[in-house]
Tab-separated table of C-alpha atoms in Angstrom:
chain	number	residue	atom	x	y	z
A	164	ASP	CA	42.782	-38.785	-175.236
A	165	ALA	CA	43.154	-36.182	-172.490
A	166	GLY	CA	44.104	-33.464	-174.940
A	167	VAL	CA	47.100	-31.187	-174.582
A	168	ILE	CA	48.206	-31.021	-170.968
A	169	GLN	CA	49.984	-28.019	-169.505
A	170	SER	CA	51.422	-27.465	-166.073
A	171	PRO	CA	51.291	-25.553	-163.929
A	172	ARG	CA	47.982	-23.812	-164.633
A	173	HIS	CA	49.012	-20.772	-162.623
A	174	GLU	CA	52.444	-19.555	-161.688
A	175	VAL	CA	53.301	-16.544	-159.578
A	176	THR	CA	56.963	-15.744	-159.204
A	177	GLU	CA	59.254	-12.875	-158.349
A	178	MET	CA	61.337	-10.998	-160.853
A	179	GLY	CA	64.646	-12.699	-161.464
A	180	GLN	CA	63.435	-16.205	-160.731
A	181	GLU	CA	63.536	-19.058	-163.216
A	182	VAL	CA	60.217	-20.267	-164.550
A	183	THR	CA	59.611	-23.576	-166.315
A	184	LEU	CA	56.376	-24.318	-168.136
A	185	ARG	CA	55.552	-27.827	-169.235
A	186	CYS	CA	53.519	-29.343	-172.024
A	187	LYS	CA	52.438	-32.824	-173.022
A	188	PRO	CA	51.078	-32.897	-176.587
A	189	ILE	CA	48.420	-35.219	-177.913
A	190	SER	CA	49.882	-38.637	-178.597
A	191	GLY	CA	50.743	-39.079	-182.262
A	192	HIS	CA	50.950	-35.374	-183.056
A	193	ASP	CA	54.249	-34.414	-184.640
A	194	TYR	CA	53.973	-30.607	-184.348
A	195	LEU	CA	54.149	-28.659	-181.104
A	196	PHE	CA	53.675	-24.907	-180.721
A	197	TRP	CA	54.279	-22.470	-177.879
A	198	TYR	CA	52.243	-19.237	-177.856
A	199	ARG	CA	52.024	-16.243	-175.559
A	200	GLN	CA	48.843	-14.220	-175.178
A	201	THR	CA	48.529	-10.723	-173.720
A	202	MET	CA	45.932	-8.025	-174.045
A	203	MET	CA	48.414	-5.702	-175.697
A	204	ARG	CA	50.016	-8.066	-178.210
A	205	GLY	CA	47.364	-10.718	-178.703
A	206	LEU	CA	48.408	-14.286	-179.477
A	207	GLU	CA	52.038	-14.591	-180.494
A	208	LEU	CA	53.805	-17.708	-181.738
A	209	LEU	CA	57.056	-18.144	-179.819
A	210	ILE	CA	58.461	-21.344	-181.286
A	211	TYR	CA	57.346	-24.555	-182.907
A	212	PHE	CA	58.771	-28.041	-183.247
A	213	ASN	CA	58.348	-30.779	-185.808
A	214	ASN	CA	59.315	-34.287	-184.722
A	215	ASN	CA	61.025	-32.773	-181.657
A	216	VAL	CA	63.222	-30.460	-183.755
A	217	PRO	CA	62.781	-26.665	-183.455
A	218	ILE	CA	61.695	-25.315	-186.829
A	219	ASP	CA	61.085	-21.624	-186.195
A	220	ASP	CA	62.088	-19.798	-183.028
A	221	SER	CA	61.941	-16.309	-184.487
A	222	GLY	CA	59.137	-15.408	-182.100
A	223	MET	CA	61.178	-16.045	-178.963
A	224	PRO	CA	61.488	-12.573	-177.457
A	225	GLU	CA	65.052	-12.768	-176.244
A	226	ASP	CA	67.773	-15.009	-174.871
A	227	ARG	CA	65.993	-15.267	-171.547
A	228	PHE	CA	63.536	-17.623	-173.245
A	229	SER	CA	64.433	-21.166	-174.230
A	230	ALA	CA	62.390	-24.195	-175.265
A	231	LYS	CA	63.186	-27.856	-175.522
A	232	MET	CA	61.442	-30.970	-176.706
A	233	PRO	CA	63.495	-33.954	-175.498
A	234	ASN	CA	60.943	-36.477	-176.752
A	235	ALA	CA	57.636	-36.679	-178.578
A	236	SER	CA	55.574	-36.465	-175.411
A	237	PHE	CA	57.142	-33.576	-173.531
A	238	SER	CA	58.246	-30.007	-174.043
A	239	THR	CA	59.369	-27.190	-171.749
A	240	LEU	CA	59.482	-23.434	-172.064
A	241	LYS	CA	61.915	-21.799	-169.687
A	242	ILE	CA	62.300	-18.152	-168.780
A	243	GLN	CA	65.456	-17.209	-166.925
A	244	PRO	CA	65.525	-14.682	-165.387
A	245	SER	CA	61.866	-13.722	-165.442
A	246	GLU	CA	60.686	-10.112	-165.670
A	247	PRO	CA	57.296	-8.480	-164.978
A	248	ARG	CA	56.754	-7.932	-168.713
A	249	ASP	CA	56.758	-11.715	-169.170
A	250	SER	CA	53.418	-11.878	-167.372
A	251	ALA	CA	50.982	-13.480	-169.824
A	252	VAL	CA	49.093	-16.650	-170.571
A	253	TYR	CA	51.310	-19.211	-172.272
A	254	PHE	CA	49.647	-21.801	-174.477
A	255	CYS	CA	50.965	-25.016	-175.874
A	256	ALA	CA	49.292	-26.535	-178.929
A	257	SER	CA	49.897	-29.618	-181.016
A	258	SER	CA	48.810	-30.773	-184.446
A	259	GLY	CA	49.007	-33.864	-186.531
A	260	GLY	CA	50.745	-32.194	-189.449
A	261	GLY	CA	50.309	-34.854	-192.053
A	262	GLY	CA	52.312	-33.174	-194.748
A	263	TRP	CA	51.827	-30.018	-196.748
A	264	ARG	CA	48.188	-30.731	-197.484
A	265	GLY	CA	47.547	-32.608	-194.285
A	266	SER	CA	45.797	-31.686	-191.093
A	267	TYR	CA	46.614	-28.220	-189.788
A	268	GLU	CA	44.104	-28.170	-186.966
A	269	GLN	CA	45.849	-27.153	-183.787
A	270	TYR	CA	44.706	-28.422	-180.408
A	271	PHE	CA	45.393	-26.005	-177.595
A	272	GLY	CA	46.075	-26.744	-173.965
A	273	PRO	CA	44.340	-24.799	-171.174
A	274	GLY	CA	47.289	-22.453	-170.796
A	275	THR	CA	49.562	-21.385	-167.950
A	276	ARG	CA	48.838	-17.978	-166.461
A	277	LEU	CA	52.197	-16.513	-165.442
A	278	THR	CA	52.453	-13.541	-163.141
A	279	VAL	CA	55.876	-12.083	-162.465
A	280	THR	CA	55.949	-9.556	-159.620
B	324	SER	CA	53.854	-9.315	-187.898
B	325	GLN	CA	50.182	-10.188	-187.984
B	326	GLN	CA	48.792	-11.568	-191.202
B	327	GLY	CA	45.065	-11.705	-190.447
B	328	GLU	CA	43.013	-8.843	-189.064
B	329	GLU	CA	39.517	-9.485	-187.787
B	330	ASP	CA	36.743	-6.974	-188.039
B	331	PRO	CA	34.934	-5.804	-186.018
B	332	GLN	CA	36.990	-5.871	-182.831
B	333	ALA	CA	33.832	-6.364	-180.793
B	334	LEU	CA	30.276	-7.333	-181.663
B	335	SER	CA	27.199	-7.475	-179.483
B	336	ILE	CA	23.975	-9.105	-180.675
B	337	GLN	CA	20.781	-10.599	-179.322
B	338	GLU	CA	20.286	-14.330	-179.034
B	339	GLY	CA	18.792	-15.712	-182.235
B	340	GLU	CA	20.430	-13.141	-184.478
B	341	ASN	CA	23.201	-13.923	-186.935
B	342	ALA	CA	26.768	-12.817	-186.283
B	343	THR	CA	29.232	-12.035	-189.044
B	344	MET	CA	32.937	-11.530	-188.520
B	345	ASN	CA	35.464	-10.710	-191.182
B	346	CYS	CA	39.142	-11.421	-191.617
B	347	SER	CA	41.453	-9.650	-194.018
B	348	TYR	CA	44.998	-10.683	-194.798
B	349	LYS	CA	47.873	-9.287	-196.795
B	350	THR	CA	49.712	-12.020	-198.678
B	351	SER	CA	48.656	-15.177	-200.522
B	352	ILE	CA	47.687	-18.110	-198.355
B	353	ASN	CA	47.214	-21.850	-198.673
B	354	ASN	CA	44.832	-22.249	-195.752
B	355	LEU	CA	42.789	-20.113	-193.407
B	356	GLN	CA	41.340	-21.308	-190.120
B	357	TRP	CA	38.866	-19.943	-187.610
B	358	TYR	CA	39.187	-20.587	-183.873
B	359	ARG	CA	37.055	-19.761	-180.855
B	360	GLN	CA	38.316	-18.879	-177.383
B	361	ASN	CA	36.069	-18.830	-174.374
B	362	SER	CA	37.213	-16.615	-171.533
B	363	GLY	CA	40.119	-18.154	-169.647
B	364	ARG	CA	40.380	-21.163	-171.943
B	365	GLY	CA	42.526	-22.335	-174.828
B	366	LEU	CA	41.551	-21.855	-178.446
B	367	VAL	CA	39.295	-24.374	-180.125
B	368	HIS	CA	39.456	-25.064	-183.843
B	369	LEU	CA	36.225	-24.361	-185.713
B	370	ILE	CA	36.866	-24.739	-189.407
B	371	LEU	CA	39.622	-24.722	-192.036
B	372	ILE	CA	39.153	-23.493	-195.573
B	373	ARG	CA	41.716	-24.055	-198.292
B	374	SER	CA	42.660	-21.488	-200.906
B	375	ASN	CA	40.841	-23.396	-203.651
B	376	GLU	CA	37.581	-23.434	-201.679
B	377	ARG	CA	35.064	-20.610	-201.604
B	378	GLU	CA	32.650	-21.708	-198.897
B	379	LYS	CA	32.416	-24.289	-196.110
B	380	HIS	CA	29.728	-25.149	-193.627
B	381	SER	CA	29.848	-26.761	-190.221
B	382	GLY	CA	26.602	-26.835	-188.286
B	383	ARG	CA	25.588	-23.223	-187.667
B	384	LEU	CA	28.893	-21.950	-189.016
B	385	ARG	CA	29.464	-20.750	-192.550
B	386	VAL	CA	32.880	-19.616	-193.742
B	387	THR	CA	33.602	-17.924	-197.031
B	388	LEU	CA	36.920	-17.136	-198.630
B	389	ASP	CA	37.562	-14.559	-201.337
B	390	THR	CA	41.190	-14.850	-202.383
B	391	SER	CA	40.881	-11.965	-204.843
B	392	LYS	CA	39.951	-9.641	-201.971
B	393	LYS	CA	42.183	-11.478	-199.488
B	394	SER	CA	39.326	-11.803	-197.058
B	395	SER	CA	37.252	-14.372	-195.238
B	396	SER	CA	34.059	-14.190	-193.256
B	397	LEU	CA	32.621	-16.308	-190.473
B	398	LEU	CA	28.849	-16.370	-190.118
B	399	ILE	CA	27.215	-17.836	-187.028
B	400	THR	CA	23.501	-18.322	-187.575
B	401	ALA	CA	20.849	-18.346	-184.861
B	402	SER	CA	23.360	-17.321	-182.209
B	403	ARG	CA	23.144	-18.561	-178.631
B	404	ALA	CA	24.478	-17.163	-175.396
B	405	ALA	CA	27.024	-19.995	-175.432
B	406	ASP	CA	28.533	-18.511	-178.603
B	407	THR	CA	29.879	-15.635	-176.503
B	408	ALA	CA	33.631	-15.842	-177.035
B	409	SER	CA	36.519	-14.365	-178.980
B	410	TYR	CA	36.922	-15.542	-182.553
B	411	PHE	CA	40.260	-15.607	-184.336
B	412	CYS	CA	41.291	-16.197	-187.903
B	413	ALA	CA	44.651	-17.775	-188.568
B	414	THR	CA	46.531	-17.719	-191.835
B	415	ASP	CA	49.463	-19.891	-192.772
B	416	GLY	CA	52.899	-18.371	-192.449
B	417	ARG	CA	56.241	-19.101	-194.010
B	418	TYR	CA	56.408	-22.818	-193.434
B	419	GLY	CA	52.800	-23.870	-193.871
B	420	GLN	CA	52.405	-25.270	-190.366
B	421	ASN	CA	53.124	-21.906	-188.825
B	422	PHE	CA	49.769	-20.144	-188.547
B	423	VAL	CA	49.579	-16.450	-187.642
B	424	PHE	CA	46.589	-15.424	-185.557
B	425	GLY	CA	44.788	-12.110	-185.829
B	426	PRO	CA	43.779	-9.987	-182.808
B	427	GLY	CA	40.296	-11.512	-182.704
B	428	THR	CA	36.675	-10.395	-182.607
B	429	ARG	CA	34.982	-10.413	-179.220
B	430	LEU	CA	31.400	-11.592	-179.655
B	431	SER	CA	28.777	-11.082	-176.970
B	432	VAL	CA	25.420	-12.775	-177.419
B	433	LEU	CA	22.847	-11.304	-175.090
B	434	PRO	CA	19.970	-13.489	-173.831
């Protein structure tokens, strides 16, 4: 398996523009997570899905952020409009779940480095 | 809010020495995991320890868990330059699958 795939790897955009980040989880994994990492705030969970359904979006900073998972093999994180403070590395991760006592190991993608000028 | 807090924030050792990092957390957990992040890369899972376990080994890694003290430690024995990375502990959140990551320990292993 190729692992978790994210695109693009780097994104530079101007304030006010829409940004869409993409993620393809590992085949067969039923949990998908979106994280944001900055020097100041560390690694923050934004939202996670189970079987394509959003379970907890309490980490989404504000209404400018939205995430979708239309099928088991694809998810998007959209920021509209983008602001300079959104500059960060955004990671997608997936896990096999497997129930309450199942596998919790998360597999991370390489990340998308977003710069908003 | 962050559940796990790693200590120290940064650690610098010589190759061949052992490295110990600690993680403290506030509320009861079911599982605790350790991850490694090389510069510019995604996190990589190292080891998971369940609340009913006290110690686990994986190669040169040894993890302990003391639920009475709400703390865990990660020991890397015979460190190598390739172990240079940031190490994070993650504790399970409200829904079990939602793990909360600490701020990490930055380990530098000098050749």
